[in-house]
Amino acid sequence: MTGGVLWLLGAIVVATAVGLVLRARAGTVRTTGASAADLLTPADLGGHALGPAATLVQMSAQTCTTCRATARVLGDLAGRRPGVVHVELDVAEHPALTRRLDVLRTPTVVVLDAAGAVAARASGGADRAALVALLDGLTGPARADDASACPGGTSAR
């Protein structure tokens, strides 16, 4: 019985550690080193056009509550920046793209540059301030009100 209790305690410790790591990484925008072979096209995005400056691709699921809040943030950022487009795609409707982008949880946000190369990604949503800084690098400085919270925005579905 002692061996079973120790195994159970070990499993609880490992599960807790994994949960804490995932929580700490949620929303963290990580830049990537994409190659030309990693370019995404409008066909990959279900026919949605790429933004002339950047595209914020959100991989979502119908049952994901965090996805709705993330869509508002991304739609707002896209609405405030010329040349930036927000595209929200359902993982169930786009399984090939989900596998290609290695989406393991929703929402996953993938930031594409003007050519369609993956510039950055975040799982479990995305930190607004980090996205603003990333978009500043891709599209130039933001307007003064860009960092403020504002409900609404535009997105393509």
PDB file of C-alpha atoms in Angstrom:
ATOM      1  CA  MET A   1       0.000   0.000   0.000  1.00  0.00           C
ATOM      2  CA  THR A   2       2.880   2.377   0.727  1.00  0.00           C
ATOM      3  CA  GLY A   3       4.173   2.041  -2.853  1.00  0.00           C
ATOM      4  CA  GLY A   4       0.734   2.976  -4.233  1.00  0.00           C
ATOM      5  CA  VAL A   5       0.504   6.038  -2.000  1.00  0.00           C
ATOM      6  CA  LEU A   6       3.982   7.195  -3.015  1.00  0.00           C
ATOM      7  CA  TRP A   7       3.127   6.686  -6.707  1.00  0.00           C
ATOM      8  CA  LEU A   8      -0.068   8.705  -6.258  1.00  0.00           C
ATOM      9  CA  LEU A   9       1.771  11.528  -4.485  1.00  0.00           C
ATOM     10  CA  GLY A  10       4.420  11.542  -7.229  1.00  0.00           C
ATOM     11  CA  ALA A  11       1.731  11.772  -9.919  1.00  0.00           C
ATOM     12  CA  ILE A  12       0.098  14.679  -8.092  1.00  0.00           C
ATOM     13  CA  VAL A  13       3.432  16.522  -7.838  1.00  0.00           C
ATOM     14  CA  VAL A  14       4.193  16.000 -11.542  1.00  0.00           C
ATOM     15  CA  ALA A  15       0.678  17.089 -12.604  1.00  0.00           C
ATOM     16  CA  THR A  16       0.928  20.196 -10.420  1.00  0.00           C
ATOM     17  CA  ALA A  17       4.331  21.099 -11.874  1.00  0.00           C
ATOM     18  CA  VAL A  18       3.074  20.695 -15.451  1.00  0.00           C
ATOM     19  CA  GLY A  19       0.014  22.824 -14.648  1.00  0.00           C
ATOM     20  CA  LEU A  20       2.142  25.588 -13.158  1.00  0.00           C
ATOM     21  CA  VAL A  21       4.468  25.635 -16.170  1.00  0.00           C
ATOM     22  CA  LEU A  22       1.526  25.831 -18.588  1.00  0.00           C
ATOM     23  CA  ARG A  23      -0.056  28.617 -16.549  1.00  0.00           C
ATOM     24  CA  ALA A  24       3.195  30.587 -16.480  1.00  0.00           C
ATOM     25  CA  ARG A  25       3.613  30.271 -20.275  1.00  0.00           C
ATOM     26  CA  ALA A  26      -0.015  31.138 -21.107  1.00  0.00           C
ATOM     27  CA  GLY A  27      -0.209  34.345 -23.093  1.00  0.00           C
ATOM     28  CA  THR A  28       3.542  34.669 -23.535  1.00  0.00           C
ATOM     29  CA  VAL A  29       4.333  35.844 -27.055  1.00  0.00           C
ATOM     30  CA  ARG A  30       7.357  33.957 -28.372  1.00  0.00           C
ATOM     31  CA  THR A  31       9.093  34.972 -31.576  1.00  0.00           C
ATOM     32  CA  THR A  32       9.943  32.237 -34.041  1.00  0.00           C
ATOM     33  CA  GLY A  33      12.531  31.741 -36.733  1.00  0.00           C
ATOM     34  CA  ALA A  34      10.342  30.765 -39.671  1.00  0.00           C
ATOM     35  CA  SER A  35      11.754  29.804 -43.032  1.00  0.00           C
ATOM     36  CA  ALA A  36      10.349  30.525 -46.483  1.00  0.00           C
ATOM     37  CA  ALA A  37       8.849  27.007 -46.469  1.00  0.00           C
ATOM     38  CA  ASP A  38       6.689  28.058 -43.503  1.00  0.00           C
ATOM     39  CA  LEU A  39       4.804  30.755 -45.419  1.00  0.00           C
ATOM     40  CA  LEU A  40       1.031  30.677 -45.025  1.00  0.00           C
ATOM     41  CA  THR A  41      -1.249  31.715 -47.870  1.00  0.00           C
ATOM     42  CA  PRO A  42      -4.881  32.817 -48.016  1.00  0.00           C
ATOM     43  CA  ALA A  43      -5.735  29.231 -49.019  1.00  0.00           C
ATOM     44  CA  ASP A  44      -4.184  28.010 -45.737  1.00  0.00           C
ATOM     45  CA  LEU A  45      -6.369  30.517 -43.866  1.00  0.00           C
ATOM     46  CA  GLY A  46      -9.652  29.321 -45.323  1.00  0.00           C
ATOM     47  CA  GLY A  47      -9.640  31.978 -48.052  1.00  0.00           C
ATOM     48  CA  HIS A  48      -9.043  34.945 -45.732  1.00  0.00           C
ATOM     49  CA  ALA A  49      -6.613  37.492 -47.153  1.00  0.00           C
ATOM     50  CA  LEU A  50      -3.325  38.232 -45.440  1.00  0.00           C
ATOM     51  CA  GLY A  51      -2.946  41.691 -43.957  1.00  0.00           C
ATOM     52  CA  PRO A  52      -0.631  44.012 -45.905  1.00  0.00           C
ATOM     53  CA  ALA A  53       1.423  44.567 -42.736  1.00  0.00           C
ATOM     54  CA  ALA A  54       0.581  41.621 -40.430  1.00  0.00           C
ATOM     55  CA  THR A  55      -2.043  38.964 -39.796  1.00  0.00           C
ATOM     56  CA  LEU A  56      -3.189  37.863 -36.341  1.00  0.00           C
ATOM     57  CA  VAL A  57      -4.374  34.264 -36.742  1.00  0.00           C
ATOM     58  CA  GLN A  58      -6.380  32.961 -33.806  1.00  0.00           C
ATOM     59  CA  MET A  59      -6.971  29.220 -33.578  1.00  0.00           C
ATOM     60  CA  SER A  60     -10.097  28.754 -31.450  1.00  0.00           C
ATOM     61  CA  ALA A  61     -12.704  26.218 -30.403  1.00  0.00           C
ATOM     62  CA  GLN A  62     -16.429  26.714 -29.931  1.00  0.00           C
ATOM     63  CA  THR A  63     -16.286  25.691 -26.261  1.00  0.00           C
ATOM     64  CA  CYS A  64     -13.307  27.914 -25.405  1.00  0.00           C
ATOM     65  CA  THR A  65     -14.263  30.819 -23.144  1.00  0.00           C
ATOM     66  CA  THR A  66     -10.801  32.427 -23.292  1.00  0.00           C
ATOM     67  CA  CYS A  67     -11.132  32.494 -27.089  1.00  0.00           C
ATOM     68  CA  ARG A  68     -13.889  35.110 -26.952  1.00  0.00           C
ATOM     69  CA  ALA A  69     -11.817  37.503 -24.846  1.00  0.00           C
ATOM     70  CA  THR A  70      -8.783  36.926 -27.061  1.00  0.00           C
ATOM     71  CA  ALA A  71     -10.885  37.633 -30.176  1.00  0.00           C
ATOM     72  CA  ARG A  72     -11.939  40.987 -28.703  1.00  0.00           C
ATOM     73  CA  VAL A  73      -8.331  41.969 -27.989  1.00  0.00           C
ATOM     74  CA  LEU A  74      -7.050  40.878 -31.402  1.00  0.00           C
ATOM     75  CA  GLY A  75      -9.995  42.441 -33.234  1.00  0.00           C
ATOM     76  CA  ASP A  76      -9.394  45.697 -31.402  1.00  0.00           C
ATOM     77  CA  LEU A  77      -5.672  45.700 -32.228  1.00  0.00           C
ATOM     78  CA  ALA A  78      -6.392  44.948 -35.888  1.00  0.00           C
ATOM     79  CA  GLY A  79      -9.025  47.676 -35.999  1.00  0.00           C
ATOM     80  CA  ARG A  80      -6.575  50.244 -34.636  1.00  0.00           C
ATOM     81  CA  ARG A  81      -3.671  49.429 -36.976  1.00  0.00           C
ATOM     82  CA  PRO A  82      -3.775  49.941 -40.721  1.00  0.00           C
ATOM     83  CA  GLY A  83      -2.660  46.840 -42.594  1.00  0.00           C
ATOM     84  CA  VAL A  84      -3.265  44.417 -39.715  1.00  0.00           C
ATOM     85  CA  VAL A  85      -5.942  41.760 -40.099  1.00  0.00           C
ATOM     86  CA  HIS A  86      -7.419  39.401 -37.473  1.00  0.00           C
ATOM     87  CA  VAL A  87      -8.518  35.963 -38.676  1.00  0.00           C
ATOM     88  CA  GLU A  88     -10.204  33.572 -36.248  1.00  0.00           C
ATOM     89  CA  LEU A  89     -10.319  29.922 -37.305  1.00  0.00           C
ATOM     90  CA  ASP A  90     -11.959  26.965 -35.578  1.00  0.00           C
ATOM     91  CA  VAL A  91      -9.538  24.089 -34.966  1.00  0.00           C
ATOM     92  CA  ALA A  92     -12.288  21.564 -35.755  1.00  0.00           C
ATOM     93  CA  GLU A  93     -12.891  23.119 -39.188  1.00  0.00           C
ATOM     94  CA  HIS A  94      -9.170  23.452 -40.051  1.00  0.00           C
ATOM     95  CA  PRO A  95      -7.458  20.255 -38.824  1.00  0.00           C
ATOM     96  CA  ALA A  96      -4.619  20.384 -41.381  1.00  0.00           C
ATOM     97  CA  LEU A  97      -3.652  23.924 -40.367  1.00  0.00           C
ATOM     98  CA  THR A  98      -4.023  22.973 -36.696  1.00  0.00           C
ATOM     99  CA  ARG A  99      -1.491  20.166 -37.191  1.00  0.00           C
ATOM    100  CA  ARG A 100       0.796  22.315 -39.348  1.00  0.00           C
ATOM    101  CA  LEU A 101       0.913  25.051 -36.705  1.00  0.00           C
ATOM    102  CA  ASP A 102       1.250  22.471 -33.916  1.00  0.00           C
ATOM    103  CA  VAL A 103      -1.737  23.871 -32.017  1.00  0.00           C
ATOM    104  CA  LEU A 104      -2.086  21.982 -28.738  1.00  0.00           C
ATOM    105  CA  ARG A 105      -4.472  24.311 -26.916  1.00  0.00           C
ATOM    106  CA  THR A 106      -6.910  27.079 -27.646  1.00  0.00           C
ATOM    107  CA  PRO A 107      -6.675  29.876 -28.129  1.00  0.00           C
ATOM    108  CA  THR A 108      -3.371  29.844 -29.953  1.00  0.00           C
ATOM    109  CA  VAL A 109      -2.401  33.118 -31.611  1.00  0.00           C
ATOM    110  CA  VAL A 110      -0.008  33.062 -34.544  1.00  0.00           C
ATOM    111  CA  VAL A 111       1.335  36.382 -35.840  1.00  0.00           C
ATOM    112  CA  LEU A 112       2.222  36.422 -39.534  1.00  0.00           C
ATOM    113  CA  ASP A 113       4.328  39.082 -41.194  1.00  0.00           C
ATOM    114  CA  ALA A 114       3.304  40.690 -44.485  1.00  0.00           C
ATOM    115  CA  ALA A 115       4.703  37.741 -46.478  1.00  0.00           C
ATOM    116  CA  GLY A 116       2.802  35.174 -44.406  1.00  0.00           C
ATOM    117  CA  ALA A 117       5.783  33.931 -42.379  1.00  0.00           C
ATOM    118  CA  VAL A 118       5.174  33.074 -38.743  1.00  0.00           C
ATOM    119  CA  ALA A 119       6.780  35.881 -36.724  1.00  0.00           C
ATOM    120  CA  ALA A 120       5.507  34.889 -33.272  1.00  0.00           C
ATOM    121  CA  ARG A 121       3.000  32.731 -31.444  1.00  0.00           C
ATOM    122  CA  ALA A 122       1.291  32.473 -28.074  1.00  0.00           C
ATOM    123  CA  SER A 123      -0.766  29.689 -26.522  1.00  0.00           C
ATOM    124  CA  GLY A 124      -3.603  30.286 -24.116  1.00  0.00           C
ATOM    125  CA  GLY A 125      -4.330  33.766 -25.429  1.00  0.00           C
ATOM    126  CA  ALA A 126      -1.833  36.553 -25.888  1.00  0.00           C
ATOM    127  CA  ASP A 127      -0.553  39.394 -23.762  1.00  0.00           C
ATOM    128  CA  ARG A 128      -1.825  42.666 -25.268  1.00  0.00           C
ATOM    129  CA  ALA A 129       1.293  44.677 -24.398  1.00  0.00           C
ATOM    130  CA  ALA A 130       3.574  42.046 -25.937  1.00  0.00           C
ATOM    131  CA  LEU A 131       1.451  42.014 -29.104  1.00  0.00           C
ATOM    132  CA  VAL A 132       1.580  45.808 -29.318  1.00  0.00           C
ATOM    133  CA  ALA A 133       5.381  45.707 -29.051  1.00  0.00           C
ATOM    134  CA  LEU A 134       5.595  42.974 -31.678  1.00  0.00           C
ATOM    135  CA  LEU A 135       3.275  44.845 -34.050  1.00  0.00           C
ATOM    136  CA  ASP A 136       5.352  48.003 -33.528  1.00  0.00           C
ATOM    137  CA  GLY A 137       8.297  46.047 -34.939  1.00  0.00           C
ATOM    138  CA  LEU A 138       6.293  44.723 -37.891  1.00  0.00           C
ATOM    139  CA  THR A 139       4.174  47.754 -38.779  1.00  0.00           C
ATOM    140  CA  GLY A 140       5.813  50.774 -37.176  1.00  0.00           C
ATOM    141  CA  PRO A 141       4.836  52.704 -34.051  1.00  0.00           C
ATOM    142  CA  ALA A 142       1.271  52.504 -32.808  1.00  0.00           C
ATOM    143  CA  ARG A 143      -1.179  55.319 -32.371  1.00  0.00           C
ATOM    144  CA  ALA A 144      -1.280  56.783 -28.862  1.00  0.00           C
ATOM    145  CA  ASP A 145      -4.530  55.001 -27.938  1.00  0.00           C
ATOM    146  CA  ASP A 146      -3.407  51.556 -29.162  1.00  0.00           C
ATOM    147  CA  ALA A 147      -2.412  50.218 -25.753  1.00  0.00           C
ATOM    148  CA  SER A 148      -5.671  51.177 -24.092  1.00  0.00           C
ATOM    149  CA  ALA A 149      -8.416  48.630 -23.571  1.00  0.00           C
ATOM    150  CA  CYS A 150     -11.369  49.016 -25.867  1.00  0.00           C
ATOM    151  CA  PRO A 151     -14.185  46.543 -26.384  1.00  0.00           C
ATOM    152  CA  GLY A 152     -15.186  45.465 -29.846  1.00  0.00           C
ATOM    153  CA  GLY A 153     -13.016  45.480 -32.913  1.00  0.00           C
ATOM    154  CA  THR A 154     -13.113  43.685 -36.197  1.00  0.00           C
ATOM    155  CA  SER A 155     -12.241  40.166 -37.144  1.00  0.00           C
ATOM    156  CA  ALA A 156     -12.715  37.812 -40.014  1.00  0.00           C
ATOM    157  CA  ARG A 157     -14.404  34.469 -39.353  1.00  0.00           C
TER     158      ARG A 157
END
